[in-house]
Amino acid sequence: MQPRFAGQPLIDAYGDMGFRLAGQRFEGSIILTPQGLYPWNVSALGEATLESLAPIIGHTETFDFLLIGSGAKFVRFSKNIAAFLAGRRIMPDFMDTGAACRTYNVLRGEDRRVAAALIAVA
């Protein structure tokens, strides 16, 4: 899967079922990695699959922090996905999408190596 947007800009805004980064609007949920932005075709964390998380799983050596924005409410991955990630020493930080966006921007502002999977919110 190729990134839809190269680089890793700050998140300018979120809501209305999408995100704005570097002045561009992206509809739906997204995954941000140091390689770029990928569409994430899930509307709730329970819909996430290992296949949908491939941009993260395939690039674990490029980030030190993984933020999961679970939508409007705090939710975690299924036990199967959590066990798979733990087996690869990937320990995500779960929070609602708003908090994940703010935390992502702080970490990027500090030039930290961060990835994020963000569920779009209304």
Short mmCIF file of N, CA, C and O in Angstrom, two decimals:
data_model
loop_
_atom_site.label_atom_id
_atom_site.label_comp_id
_atom_site.label_asym_id
_atom_site.label_seq_id
_atom_site.Cartn_x
_atom_site.Cartn_y
_atom_site.Cartn_z
N MET A 1 0.85 -1.18 0.00
CA MET A 1 0.00 0.00 0.00
C MET A 1 0.90 1.24 0.00
O MET A 1 1.80 1.35 0.81
N GLN A 2 0.62 2.14 -0.91
CA GLN A 2 1.39 3.38 -1.01
C GLN A 2 0.73 4.48 -0.18
O GLN A 2 -0.50 4.56 -0.13
N PRO A 3 1.53 5.33 0.46
CA PRO A 3 0.93 6.43 1.22
C PRO A 3 0.22 7.41 0.29
O PRO A 3 0.61 7.60 -0.85
N ARG A 4 -0.84 8.00 0.81
CA ARG A 4 -1.62 8.97 0.05
C ARG A 4 -0.99 10.35 0.14
O ARG A 4 -1.29 11.22 -0.67
N PHE A 5 -0.15 10.57 1.10
CA PHE A 5 0.47 11.86 1.36
C PHE A 5 1.84 11.57 1.94
O PHE A 5 1.95 10.84 2.92
N ALA A 6 2.89 12.07 1.35
CA ALA A 6 4.24 11.82 1.85
C ALA A 6 4.55 12.74 3.01
O ALA A 6 4.01 13.83 3.12
N GLY A 7 5.45 12.30 3.88
CA GLY A 7 5.84 13.11 5.02
C GLY A 7 4.90 12.96 6.18
O GLY A 7 3.97 12.15 6.16
N GLN A 8 5.13 13.75 7.19
CA GLN A 8 4.37 13.60 8.42
C GLN A 8 4.05 14.98 9.01
O GLN A 8 4.61 15.39 10.01
N PRO A 9 3.12 15.70 8.39
CA PRO A 9 2.78 17.03 8.88
C PRO A 9 1.95 16.96 10.16
O PRO A 9 1.44 15.90 10.53
N LEU A 10 1.79 18.09 10.80
CA LEU A 10 0.91 18.19 11.96
C LEU A 10 -0.54 18.09 11.52
O LEU A 10 -0.88 18.34 10.36
N ILE A 11 -1.39 17.75 12.46
CA ILE A 11 -2.83 17.68 12.20
C ILE A 11 -3.40 19.07 12.47
O ILE A 11 -3.35 19.57 13.59
N ASP A 12 -3.92 19.71 11.42
CA ASP A 12 -4.48 21.05 11.54
C ASP A 12 -5.86 21.02 12.19
O ASP A 12 -6.21 21.92 12.95
N ALA A 13 -6.66 20.00 11.86
CA ALA A 13 -8.02 19.91 12.38
C ALA A 13 -8.52 18.48 12.22
O ALA A 13 -8.00 17.72 11.40
N TYR A 14 -9.54 18.15 13.01
CA TYR A 14 -10.21 16.85 12.89
C TYR A 14 -11.68 17.07 13.18
O TYR A 14 -12.07 18.05 13.81
N GLY A 15 -12.50 16.19 12.70
CA GLY A 15 -13.95 16.28 12.88
C GLY A 15 -14.65 16.23 11.55
O GLY A 15 -14.01 16.16 10.48
N ASP A 16 -15.97 16.25 11.56
CA ASP A 16 -16.76 16.16 10.35
C ASP A 16 -16.35 14.95 9.51
O ASP A 16 -16.23 15.02 8.29
N MET A 17 -16.00 13.87 10.22
CA MET A 17 -15.62 12.58 9.64
C MET A 17 -14.36 12.64 8.77
O MET A 17 -14.25 11.95 7.77
N GLY A 18 -13.40 13.45 9.20
CA GLY A 18 -12.14 13.52 8.47
C GLY A 18 -11.10 14.32 9.22
O GLY A 18 -11.27 14.66 10.40
N PHE A 19 -10.02 14.63 8.51
CA PHE A 19 -8.87 15.32 9.10
C PHE A 19 -8.33 16.32 8.08
O PHE A 19 -8.48 16.15 6.87
N ARG A 20 -7.67 17.37 8.59
CA ARG A 20 -6.96 18.31 7.72
C ARG A 20 -5.50 18.33 8.14
O ARG A 20 -5.18 18.58 9.31
N LEU A 21 -4.62 18.06 7.19
CA LEU A 21 -3.17 18.08 7.40
C LEU A 21 -2.54 18.89 6.28
O LEU A 21 -2.88 18.69 5.11
N ALA A 22 -1.66 19.79 6.64
CA ALA A 22 -0.96 20.63 5.66
C ALA A 22 -1.95 21.28 4.69
O ALA A 22 -1.72 21.33 3.49
N GLY A 23 -3.08 21.71 5.22
CA GLY A 23 -4.07 22.40 4.41
C GLY A 23 -4.91 21.50 3.53
O GLY A 23 -5.76 21.99 2.78
N GLN A 24 -4.73 20.19 3.59
CA GLN A 24 -5.50 19.26 2.76
C GLN A 24 -6.49 18.48 3.62
O GLN A 24 -6.14 18.04 4.71
N ARG A 25 -7.68 18.30 3.10
CA ARG A 25 -8.72 17.54 3.79
C ARG A 25 -8.64 16.07 3.38
O ARG A 25 -8.50 15.74 2.20
N PHE A 26 -8.69 15.18 4.37
CA PHE A 26 -8.71 13.74 4.14
C PHE A 26 -9.96 13.18 4.80
O PHE A 26 -10.15 13.34 6.00
N GLU A 27 -10.80 12.54 4.01
CA GLU A 27 -12.06 11.98 4.50
C GLU A 27 -11.81 10.63 5.15
O GLU A 27 -10.99 9.84 4.68
N GLY A 28 -12.52 10.35 6.23
CA GLY A 28 -12.47 9.05 6.88
C GLY A 28 -11.28 8.90 7.81
O GLY A 28 -10.53 9.84 8.08
N SER A 29 -11.13 7.70 8.33
CA SER A 29 -10.06 7.37 9.27
C SER A 29 -8.73 7.29 8.54
O SER A 29 -8.69 7.01 7.33
N ILE A 30 -7.64 7.54 9.27
CA ILE A 30 -6.32 7.58 8.65
C ILE A 30 -5.27 6.91 9.54
O ILE A 30 -5.45 6.78 10.75
N ILE A 31 -4.18 6.50 8.91
CA ILE A 31 -2.99 6.04 9.61
C ILE A 31 -1.86 6.97 9.20
O ILE A 31 -1.65 7.23 8.00
N LEU A 32 -1.14 7.50 10.17
CA LEU A 32 0.01 8.37 9.94
C LEU A 32 1.27 7.66 10.40
O LEU A 32 1.33 7.21 11.54
N THR A 33 2.25 7.57 9.52
CA THR A 33 3.54 6.98 9.88
C THR A 33 4.63 7.91 9.35
O THR A 33 4.33 8.81 8.55
N PRO A 34 5.87 7.70 9.72
CA PRO A 34 6.94 8.50 9.13
C PRO A 34 7.01 8.36 7.60
O PRO A 34 7.56 9.22 6.93
N GLN A 35 6.41 7.30 7.03
CA GLN A 35 6.39 7.12 5.58
C GLN A 35 5.30 7.94 4.92
O GLN A 35 5.33 8.16 3.73
N GLY A 36 4.28 8.34 5.67
CA GLY A 36 3.20 9.14 5.11
C GLY A 36 1.85 8.79 5.69
O GLY A 36 1.73 8.10 6.69
N LEU A 37 0.80 9.28 5.02
CA LEU A 37 -0.58 9.11 5.44
C LEU A 37 -1.23 8.02 4.58
O LEU A 37 -1.08 8.02 3.36
N TYR A 38 -1.95 7.13 5.24
CA TYR A 38 -2.65 6.04 4.56
C TYR A 38 -4.13 6.11 4.93
O TYR A 38 -4.45 6.34 6.10
N PRO A 39 -5.03 5.88 3.99
CA PRO A 39 -6.43 5.75 4.37
C PRO A 39 -6.60 4.50 5.22
O PRO A 39 -5.91 3.50 5.02
N TRP A 40 -7.49 4.56 6.18
CA TRP A 40 -7.76 3.42 7.06
C TRP A 40 -9.25 3.16 6.99
O TRP A 40 -10.04 3.93 7.55
N ASN A 41 -9.66 2.15 6.30
CA ASN A 41 -11.06 1.90 6.00
C ASN A 41 -11.80 1.25 7.16
O ASN A 41 -12.36 0.16 7.02
N VAL A 42 -11.82 1.93 8.28
CA VAL A 42 -12.59 1.51 9.45
C VAL A 42 -13.31 2.72 10.01
O VAL A 42 -12.81 3.84 9.93
N SER A 43 -14.49 2.50 10.55
CA SER A 43 -15.21 3.60 11.19
C SER A 43 -15.35 3.38 12.69
O SER A 43 -15.83 4.25 13.40
N ALA A 44 -14.90 2.22 13.17
CA ALA A 44 -14.88 1.90 14.60
C ALA A 44 -13.70 0.97 14.84
O ALA A 44 -13.34 0.18 13.96
N LEU A 45 -13.10 1.06 16.00
CA LEU A 45 -11.90 0.26 16.29
C LEU A 45 -12.16 -1.24 16.19
O LEU A 45 -11.27 -1.99 15.81
N GLY A 46 -13.38 -1.66 16.48
CA GLY A 46 -13.72 -3.07 16.37
C GLY A 46 -13.64 -3.61 14.95
O GLY A 46 -13.60 -4.83 14.75
N GLU A 47 -13.61 -2.73 13.96
CA GLU A 47 -13.50 -3.14 12.55
C GLU A 47 -12.04 -3.32 12.12
O GLU A 47 -11.78 -3.81 11.02
N ALA A 48 -11.10 -2.92 12.96
CA ALA A 48 -9.68 -3.01 12.59
C ALA A 48 -9.27 -4.47 12.42
O ALA A 48 -9.71 -5.35 13.16
N THR A 49 -8.43 -4.71 11.42
CA THR A 49 -7.87 -6.03 11.18
C THR A 49 -6.35 -5.89 11.07
O THR A 49 -5.84 -4.77 10.91
N LEU A 50 -5.66 -7.00 11.15
CA LEU A 50 -4.21 -6.95 10.95
C LEU A 50 -3.87 -6.42 9.56
O LEU A 50 -2.93 -5.66 9.40
N GLU A 51 -4.66 -6.79 8.58
CA GLU A 51 -4.45 -6.30 7.22
C GLU A 51 -4.61 -4.78 7.16
O GLU A 51 -3.81 -4.09 6.52
N SER A 52 -5.62 -4.25 7.83
CA SER A 52 -5.83 -2.80 7.80
C SER A 52 -4.73 -2.04 8.53
O SER A 52 -4.51 -0.86 8.28
N LEU A 53 -4.03 -2.73 9.41
CA LEU A 53 -2.93 -2.11 10.18
C LEU A 53 -1.56 -2.33 9.54
O LEU A 53 -0.54 -2.00 10.12
N ALA A 54 -1.55 -2.87 8.32
CA ALA A 54 -0.29 -3.18 7.63
C ALA A 54 0.69 -2.00 7.56
O ALA A 54 1.89 -2.20 7.74
N PRO A 55 0.24 -0.76 7.32
CA PRO A 55 1.21 0.35 7.28
C PRO A 55 1.95 0.55 8.61
O PRO A 55 3.07 1.04 8.63
N ILE A 56 1.33 0.15 9.69
CA ILE A 56 1.98 0.24 11.01
C ILE A 56 2.85 -0.98 11.24
O ILE A 56 4.03 -0.88 11.58
N ILE A 57 2.27 -2.16 11.07
CA ILE A 57 2.98 -3.40 11.34
C ILE A 57 4.23 -3.53 10.47
O ILE A 57 5.27 -4.00 10.92
N GLY A 58 4.15 -3.05 9.25
CA GLY A 58 5.27 -3.17 8.33
C GLY A 58 6.38 -2.16 8.53
O GLY A 58 7.42 -2.26 7.89
N HIS A 59 6.18 -1.20 9.43
CA HIS A 59 7.18 -0.14 9.61
C HIS A 59 7.49 0.14 11.09
O HIS A 59 7.79 1.27 11.46
N THR A 60 7.44 -0.88 11.91
CA THR A 60 7.63 -0.66 13.35
C THR A 60 9.00 -0.10 13.69
O THR A 60 9.16 0.53 14.73
N GLU A 61 9.98 -0.30 12.82
CA GLU A 61 11.32 0.21 13.11
C GLU A 61 11.41 1.72 12.91
O GLU A 61 12.42 2.33 13.28
N THR A 62 10.37 2.35 12.37
CA THR A 62 10.43 3.78 12.06
C THR A 62 9.80 4.67 13.12
O THR A 62 9.83 5.89 12.98
N PHE A 63 9.17 4.08 14.14
CA PHE A 63 8.54 4.91 15.17
C PHE A 63 8.78 4.32 16.56
O PHE A 63 9.02 3.13 16.71
N ASP A 64 8.72 5.21 17.55
CA ASP A 64 8.89 4.82 18.95
C ASP A 64 7.57 4.86 19.71
O ASP A 64 7.45 4.24 20.76
N PHE A 65 6.61 5.62 19.21
CA PHE A 65 5.30 5.76 19.86
C PHE A 65 4.22 5.44 18.84
O PHE A 65 4.30 5.86 17.69
N LEU A 66 3.20 4.70 19.29
CA LEU A 66 2.04 4.42 18.46
C LEU A 66 0.80 4.89 19.21
O LEU A 66 0.49 4.37 20.29
N LEU A 67 0.12 5.86 18.64
CA LEU A 67 -1.10 6.40 19.23
C LEU A 67 -2.30 5.84 18.48
O LEU A 67 -2.29 5.78 17.24
N ILE A 68 -3.31 5.43 19.21
CA ILE A 68 -4.54 4.94 18.62
C ILE A 68 -5.66 5.87 19.06
O ILE A 68 -5.98 5.96 20.25
N GLY A 69 -6.24 6.58 18.11
CA GLY A 69 -7.41 7.42 18.36
C GLY A 69 -8.65 6.60 18.09
O GLY A 69 -8.97 6.28 16.95
N SER A 70 -9.34 6.21 19.15
CA SER A 70 -10.42 5.21 19.06
C SER A 70 -11.79 5.80 18.73
O SER A 70 -12.79 5.12 18.88
N GLY A 71 -11.84 7.04 18.27
CA GLY A 71 -13.12 7.66 17.97
C GLY A 71 -13.54 8.58 19.10
O GLY A 71 -12.70 9.14 19.82
N ALA A 72 -14.83 8.72 19.29
CA ALA A 72 -15.35 9.62 20.32
C ALA A 72 -15.20 9.04 21.73
O ALA A 72 -15.19 9.77 22.71
N LYS A 73 -15.07 7.72 21.82
CA LYS A 73 -14.95 7.05 23.12
C LYS A 73 -13.67 6.24 23.18
O LYS A 73 -13.14 5.81 22.16
N PHE A 74 -13.22 5.99 24.39
CA PHE A 74 -12.03 5.17 24.62
C PHE A 74 -12.39 3.71 24.40
O PHE A 74 -13.28 3.17 25.05
N VAL A 75 -11.71 3.06 23.47
CA VAL A 75 -11.91 1.65 23.15
C VAL A 75 -10.53 1.06 22.86
O VAL A 75 -9.61 1.78 22.48
N ARG A 76 -10.39 -0.24 23.04
CA ARG A 76 -9.12 -0.93 22.73
C ARG A 76 -9.33 -1.91 21.58
O ARG A 76 -10.45 -2.23 21.23
N PHE A 77 -8.20 -2.40 21.03
CA PHE A 77 -8.25 -3.42 19.99
C PHE A 77 -8.82 -4.72 20.55
O PHE A 77 -8.80 -4.96 21.76
N SER A 78 -9.25 -5.59 19.65
CA SER A 78 -9.68 -6.93 20.04
C SER A 78 -8.50 -7.66 20.68
O SER A 78 -7.34 -7.30 20.46
N LYS A 79 -8.79 -8.71 21.42
CA LYS A 79 -7.72 -9.49 22.08
C LYS A 79 -6.76 -10.08 21.05
O LYS A 79 -5.55 -10.14 21.30
N ASN A 80 -7.25 -10.51 19.90
CA ASN A 80 -6.39 -11.11 18.88
C ASN A 80 -5.38 -10.09 18.35
O ASN A 80 -4.19 -10.40 18.21
N ILE A 81 -5.86 -8.90 18.02
CA ILE A 81 -4.95 -7.87 17.51
C ILE A 81 -3.99 -7.43 18.60
O ILE A 81 -2.78 -7.28 18.36
N ALA A 82 -4.48 -7.23 19.81
CA ALA A 82 -3.61 -6.83 20.93
C ALA A 82 -2.51 -7.86 21.16
O ALA A 82 -1.34 -7.49 21.35
N ALA A 83 -2.85 -9.13 21.12
CA ALA A 83 -1.85 -10.19 21.34
C ALA A 83 -0.82 -10.21 20.20
O ALA A 83 0.38 -10.36 20.45
N PHE A 84 -1.28 -10.05 18.98
CA PHE A 84 -0.36 -10.01 17.83
C PHE A 84 0.63 -8.86 17.97
O PHE A 84 1.83 -9.05 17.80
N LEU A 85 0.12 -7.68 18.29
CA LEU A 85 1.00 -6.50 18.44
C LEU A 85 1.96 -6.68 19.61
O LEU A 85 3.16 -6.38 19.50
N ALA A 86 1.46 -7.18 20.72
CA ALA A 86 2.32 -7.39 21.89
C ALA A 86 3.43 -8.38 21.57
O ALA A 86 4.57 -8.21 22.02
N GLY A 87 3.13 -9.40 20.78
CA GLY A 87 4.13 -10.37 20.38
C GLY A 87 5.24 -9.77 19.53
O GLY A 87 6.32 -10.34 19.41
N ARG A 88 4.98 -8.61 18.95
CA ARG A 88 5.98 -7.89 18.16
C ARG A 88 6.49 -6.64 18.87
O ARG A 88 7.08 -5.77 18.26
N ARG A 89 6.22 -6.59 20.16
CA ARG A 89 6.65 -5.49 21.02
C ARG A 89 6.12 -4.13 20.57
O ARG A 89 6.79 -3.11 20.68
N ILE A 90 4.90 -4.13 20.04
CA ILE A 90 4.20 -2.90 19.68
C ILE A 90 3.18 -2.65 20.78
O ILE A 90 2.24 -3.43 20.94
N MET A 91 3.39 -1.60 21.55
CA MET A 91 2.52 -1.30 22.68
C MET A 91 1.83 0.05 22.45
O MET A 91 2.35 1.10 22.82
N PRO A 92 0.66 0.04 21.81
CA PRO A 92 -0.01 1.30 21.49
C PRO A 92 -0.58 2.00 22.72
O PRO A 92 -0.91 1.36 23.72
N ASP A 93 -0.69 3.31 22.60
CA ASP A 93 -1.37 4.14 23.60
C ASP A 93 -2.74 4.48 23.05
O ASP A 93 -2.85 5.11 22.00
N PHE A 94 -3.80 4.06 23.74
CA PHE A 94 -5.17 4.28 23.31
C PHE A 94 -5.74 5.52 23.97
O PHE A 94 -5.53 5.74 25.17
N MET A 95 -6.47 6.30 23.20
CA MET A 95 -7.16 7.47 23.71
C MET A 95 -8.24 7.85 22.70
O MET A 95 -8.25 7.31 21.59
N ASP A 96 -9.15 8.76 23.06
CA ASP A 96 -10.12 9.19 22.06
C ASP A 96 -9.38 9.95 20.96
O ASP A 96 -8.23 10.38 21.13
N THR A 97 -10.01 10.10 19.82
CA THR A 97 -9.33 10.68 18.66
C THR A 97 -8.83 12.09 18.91
O THR A 97 -7.72 12.44 18.49
N GLY A 98 -9.61 12.91 19.59
CA GLY A 98 -9.17 14.28 19.87
C GLY A 98 -7.88 14.31 20.67
O GLY A 98 -6.93 15.04 20.32
N ALA A 99 -7.81 13.51 21.72
CA ALA A 99 -6.59 13.45 22.53
C ALA A 99 -5.43 12.89 21.73
O ALA A 99 -4.29 13.36 21.86
N ALA A 100 -5.70 11.91 20.88
CA ALA A 100 -4.63 11.33 20.05
C ALA A 100 -4.08 12.36 19.07
O ALA A 100 -2.86 12.43 18.85
N CYS A 101 -4.95 13.17 18.48
CA CYS A 101 -4.49 14.22 17.55
C CYS A 101 -3.61 15.23 18.28
O CYS A 101 -2.55 15.62 17.78
N ARG A 102 -4.04 15.66 19.44
CA ARG A 102 -3.25 16.64 20.22
C ARG A 102 -1.91 16.04 20.65
O ARG A 102 -0.86 16.70 20.54
N THR A 103 -1.92 14.80 21.11
CA THR A 103 -0.69 14.14 21.54
C THR A 103 0.26 13.94 20.36
O THR A 103 1.47 14.16 20.47
N TYR A 104 -0.29 13.55 19.22
CA TYR A 104 0.50 13.40 18.00
C TYR A 104 1.22 14.71 17.67
O TYR A 104 2.42 14.73 17.40
N ASN A 105 0.48 15.81 17.69
CA ASN A 105 1.08 17.12 17.37
C ASN A 105 2.18 17.50 18.36
O ASN A 105 3.21 18.04 17.97
N VAL A 106 1.97 17.22 19.63
CA VAL A 106 3.00 17.52 20.64
C VAL A 106 4.26 16.69 20.35
O VAL A 106 5.38 17.22 20.34
N LEU A 107 4.09 15.40 20.12
CA LEU A 107 5.24 14.53 19.86
C LEU A 107 5.95 14.92 18.56
O LEU A 107 7.18 14.94 18.50
N ARG A 108 5.19 15.26 17.52
CA ARG A 108 5.82 15.72 16.27
C ARG A 108 6.54 17.05 16.50
O ARG A 108 7.62 17.26 15.96
N GLY A 109 5.95 17.93 17.31
CA GLY A 109 6.58 19.20 17.63
C GLY A 109 7.91 19.02 18.35
O GLY A 109 8.80 19.86 18.25
N GLU A 110 8.03 17.92 19.08
CA GLU A 110 9.27 17.57 19.77
C GLU A 110 10.19 16.73 18.88
O GLU A 110 11.20 16.22 19.34
N ASP A 111 9.82 16.56 17.63
CA ASP A 111 10.57 15.78 16.65
C ASP A 111 10.73 14.32 17.08
O ASP A 111 11.76 13.70 16.85
N ARG A 112 9.68 13.79 17.72
CA ARG A 112 9.67 12.39 18.14
C ARG A 112 9.22 11.50 16.99
O ARG A 112 8.49 11.92 16.11
N ARG A 113 9.64 10.25 17.03
CA ARG A 113 9.23 9.26 16.02
C ARG A 113 7.89 8.66 16.45
O ARG A 113 7.85 7.85 17.37
N VAL A 114 6.83 9.08 15.79
CA VAL A 114 5.48 8.68 16.20
C VAL A 114 4.67 8.22 15.01
O VAL A 114 4.85 8.71 13.89
N ALA A 115 3.78 7.27 15.26
CA ALA A 115 2.78 6.84 14.28
C ALA A 115 1.42 6.92 14.97
O ALA A 115 1.34 6.88 16.21
N ALA A 116 0.37 7.06 14.18
CA ALA A 116 -0.96 7.15 14.75
C ALA A 116 -1.97 6.50 13.82
O ALA A 116 -1.87 6.60 12.60
N ALA A 117 -2.93 5.82 14.41
CA ALA A 117 -4.10 5.29 13.70
C ALA A 117 -5.30 5.99 14.30
O ALA A 117 -5.54 5.88 15.51
N LEU A 118 -6.01 6.75 13.49
CA LEU A 118 -7.04 7.66 13.99
C LEU A 118 -8.40 7.39 13.35
O LEU A 118 -8.55 7.47 12.13
N ILE A 119 -9.39 7.07 14.20
CA ILE A 119 -10.75 6.89 13.74
C ILE A 119 -11.39 8.27 13.57
O ILE A 119 -11.33 9.11 14.49
N ALA A 120 -11.98 8.52 12.42
CA ALA A 120 -12.64 9.80 12.16
C ALA A 120 -13.86 9.96 13.08
O ALA A 120 -14.55 8.98 13.38
N VAL A 121 -14.09 11.20 13.50
CA VAL A 121 -15.23 11.51 14.37
C VAL A 121 -16.07 12.60 13.73
O VAL A 121 -15.60 13.37 12.90
N ALA A 122 -17.34 12.64 14.14
CA ALA A 122 -18.28 13.64 13.61
C ALA A 122 -17.96 15.03 14.14
O ALA A 122 -17.30 15.21 15.10
#
